[in-house]
mmCIF file of C-alpha atoms in Angstrom:
data_model
loop_
_atom_site.group_PDB
_atom_site.id
_atom_site.type_symbol
_atom_site.label_atom_id
_atom_site.label_comp_id
_atom_site.label_asym_id
_atom_site.label_seq_id
_atom_site.Cartn_x
_atom_site.Cartn_y
_atom_site.Cartn_z
ATOM 1 C CA UNK A 1 135.379 103.040 73.477
ATOM 2 C CA UNK A 2 136.620 101.430 76.690
ATOM 3 C CA UNK A 3 139.341 103.106 78.706
ATOM 4 C CA UNK A 4 142.798 101.534 79.151
ATOM 5 C CA UNK A 5 143.563 101.430 82.864
ATOM 6 C CA UNK A 6 146.902 101.306 84.657
ATOM 7 C CA UNK A 7 145.595 99.295 87.619
ATOM 8 C CA UNK A 8 143.890 95.918 88.048
ATOM 9 C CA UNK A 9 140.107 96.077 88.110
ATOM 10 C CA UNK A 10 137.336 93.766 89.262
ATOM 11 C CA UNK A 11 136.394 91.062 86.779
ATOM 12 C CA UNK A 12 132.982 91.474 85.263
ATOM 13 C CA UNK A 13 130.057 89.573 86.720
ATOM 14 C CA UNK A 14 128.306 86.849 84.719
ATOM 15 C CA UNK A 15 125.606 88.264 82.425
ATOM 16 C CA UNK A 16 122.322 88.754 84.233
ATOM 17 C CA UNK A 17 123.846 88.166 87.673
ATOM 18 C CA UNK A 18 124.548 91.811 88.495
ATOM 19 C CA UNK A 19 123.332 95.288 87.634
ATOM 20 C CA UNK A 20 126.600 97.141 88.248
ATOM 21 C CA UNK A 21 126.724 98.793 84.788
ATOM 22 C CA UNK A 22 130.454 98.228 84.653
ATOM 23 C CA UNK A 23 130.574 98.626 80.866
ATOM 24 C CA UNK A 24 128.889 102.029 81.004
ATOM 25 C CA UNK A 25 131.367 103.158 83.634
ATOM 26 C CA UNK A 26 134.322 102.013 81.576
ATOM 27 C CA UNK A 27 132.923 103.697 78.439
ATOM 28 C CA UNK A 28 132.626 107.095 80.144
ATOM 29 C CA UNK A 29 135.964 108.937 79.873
ATOM 30 C CA UNK A 30 135.081 111.242 82.797
ATOM 31 C CA UNK A 31 133.810 108.573 85.188
ATOM 32 C CA UNK A 32 135.226 107.919 88.665
ATOM 33 C CA UNK A 33 136.728 104.466 88.298
ATOM 34 C CA UNK A 34 137.971 104.050 91.865
ATOM 35 C CA UNK A 35 135.186 101.562 92.666
ATOM 36 C CA UNK A 36 136.606 99.148 90.084
ATOM 37 C CA UNK A 37 139.832 98.893 92.088
ATOM 38 C CA UNK A 38 137.921 96.711 94.553
ATOM 39 C CA UNK A 39 138.904 93.343 93.081
ATOM 40 C CA UNK A 40 137.754 90.142 94.749
ATOM 41 C CA UNK A 41 141.070 89.891 96.623
ATOM 42 C CA UNK A 42 140.759 93.511 97.798
ATOM 43 C CA UNK A 43 137.141 92.878 98.777
ATOM 44 C CA UNK A 44 138.291 89.978 101.015
ATOM 45 C CA UNK A 45 140.896 92.228 102.638
ATOM 46 C CA UNK A 46 138.277 94.955 103.204
ATOM 47 C CA UNK A 47 135.853 92.492 104.772
ATOM 48 C CA UNK A 48 138.584 91.178 107.079
ATOM 49 C CA UNK A 49 139.486 94.752 108.027
ATOM 50 C CA UNK A 50 135.884 95.646 108.836
ATOM 51 C CA UNK A 51 135.475 92.508 110.930
ATOM 52 C CA UNK A 52 138.580 93.469 112.975
ATOM 53 C CA UNK A 53 137.084 96.814 113.971
ATOM 54 C CA UNK A 54 136.716 97.060 117.749
ATOM 55 C CA UNK A 55 135.498 100.620 118.387
ATOM 56 C CA UNK A 56 133.165 103.238 116.954
ATOM 57 C CA UNK A 57 136.078 105.576 116.207
ATOM 58 C CA UNK A 58 137.820 102.796 114.285
ATOM 59 C CA UNK A 59 134.634 102.066 112.314
ATOM 60 C CA UNK A 60 134.328 105.767 111.394
ATOM 61 C CA UNK A 61 137.959 105.735 110.254
ATOM 62 C CA UNK A 62 137.341 102.675 108.030
ATOM 63 C CA UNK A 63 134.268 104.406 106.543
ATOM 64 C CA UNK A 64 136.351 107.498 105.781
ATOM 65 C CA UNK A 65 139.065 105.388 104.127
ATOM 66 C CA UNK A 66 136.457 103.563 102.009
ATOM 67 C CA UNK A 67 135.134 106.914 100.826
ATOM 68 C CA UNK A 68 138.598 108.380 100.178
ATOM 69 C CA UNK A 69 140.057 105.377 98.369
ATOM 70 C CA UNK A 70 137.001 103.940 96.566
ATOM 71 C CA UNK A 71 134.532 106.805 96.462
ATOM 72 C CA UNK A 72 131.933 104.674 98.268
ATOM 73 C CA UNK A 73 129.740 105.990 101.061
ATOM 74 C CA UNK A 74 128.863 103.527 103.843
ATOM 75 C CA UNK A 75 125.772 104.683 105.715
ATOM 76 C CA UNK A 76 125.077 103.384 109.217
ATOM 77 C CA UNK A 77 122.070 104.764 111.096
ATOM 78 C CA UNK A 78 119.210 103.615 113.324
ATOM 79 C CA UNK A 79 116.179 102.376 111.423
ATOM 80 C CA UNK A 80 112.837 104.118 111.524
ATOM 81 C CA UNK A 81 111.431 101.516 113.921
ATOM 82 C CA UNK A 82 112.647 100.475 117.317
ATOM 83 C CA UNK A 83 116.274 99.301 117.446
ATOM 84 C CA UNK A 84 116.482 96.168 119.589
ATOM 85 C CA UNK A 85 119.344 94.410 117.820
ATOM 86 C CA UNK A 86 121.942 95.151 115.172
ATOM 87 C CA UNK A 87 119.274 94.148 112.628
ATOM 88 C CA UNK A 88 117.415 97.378 113.537
ATOM 89 C CA UNK A 89 120.210 99.489 112.068
ATOM 90 C CA UNK A 90 120.305 100.555 108.456
ATOM 91 C CA UNK A 91 123.686 99.646 107.023
ATOM 92 C CA UNK A 92 124.151 100.171 103.288
ATOM 93 C CA UNK A 93 126.578 101.241 100.629
ATOM 94 C CA UNK A 94 125.285 103.994 98.409
ATOM 95 C CA UNK A 95 124.475 102.601 94.997
ATOM 96 C CA UNK A 96 126.674 103.807 92.174
ATOM 97 C CA UNK A 97 127.799 102.569 88.755
ATOM 98 C CA UNK A 98 130.445 99.873 88.936
ATOM 99 C CA UNK A 99 129.496 98.695 92.423
ATOM 100 C CA UNK A 100 128.860 94.986 92.299
ATOM 101 C CA UNK A 101 125.745 93.550 93.935
ATOM 102 C CA UNK A 102 127.909 91.134 95.969
ATOM 103 C CA UNK A 103 129.853 94.031 97.495
ATOM 104 C CA UNK A 104 126.615 95.868 98.369
ATOM 105 C CA UNK A 105 125.703 92.765 100.389
ATOM 106 C CA UNK A 106 129.066 91.640 101.804
ATOM 107 C CA UNK A 107 130.228 94.958 103.288
ATOM 108 C CA UNK A 108 127.053 95.623 105.364
ATOM 109 C CA UNK A 109 127.090 91.955 106.467
ATOM 110 C CA UNK A 110 130.689 92.371 107.682
ATOM 111 C CA UNK A 111 129.691 95.518 109.604
ATOM 112 C CA UNK A 112 126.836 93.600 111.265
ATOM 113 C CA UNK A 113 129.177 90.770 112.270
ATOM 114 C CA UNK A 114 131.573 93.340 113.738
ATOM 115 C CA UNK A 115 128.762 94.978 115.708
ATOM 116 C CA UNK A 116 127.517 91.592 116.940
ATOM 117 C CA UNK A 117 130.963 91.062 118.532
ATOM 118 C CA UNK A 118 131.225 94.658 119.818
ATOM 119 C CA UNK A 119 127.787 95.928 120.924
ATOM 120 C CA UNK A 120 129.395 99.097 122.307
ATOM 121 C CA UNK A 121 129.714 100.256 118.689
ATOM 122 C CA UNK A 122 125.927 100.024 118.320
ATOM 123 C CA UNK A 123 125.451 102.034 121.525
ATOM 124 C CA UNK A 124 127.834 104.728 120.213
ATOM 125 C CA UNK A 125 125.887 104.918 116.942
ATOM 126 C CA UNK A 126 122.607 105.235 118.824
ATOM 127 C CA UNK A 127 124.136 107.892 121.058
ATOM 128 C CA UNK A 128 125.452 109.740 118.008
ATOM 129 C CA UNK A 129 121.856 109.947 116.765
ATOM 130 C CA UNK A 130 120.633 111.306 120.149
ATOM 131 C CA UNK A 131 118.768 108.159 121.162
ATOM 132 C CA UNK A 132 120.485 107.834 124.548
ATOM 133 C CA UNK A 133 121.112 111.494 125.390
ATOM 134 C CA UNK A 134 118.942 113.215 127.962
ATOM 135 C CA UNK A 135 117.832 116.845 128.098
#
């Protein structure tokens, strides 16, 4: 039986277009439903917020807020090969039930656009992973 919710949730994707398992999430009475709060309007606001980020500290804060409010983990780390551009970074949302395929693509794309405008964020991430430190 599906749960009755007291907050608006994301509309379901067309059949076959997504593998979010939204129905299974709604059927589980003990499931964490925070991810469903990310409606299309809220997704647009989140993307705009990410694109406004101008520092590494601000990006970390946004990542913490995403995890606290939606239960989603945004991973940003250097790739296994040489990092020459923003494309060399691994930016992904951890997969979990209820997370739409479009969101798994749009959030990392927004982070990349932000980093394209503010390359100092990329340098801070590389430094955080000891790629620029000496000794």
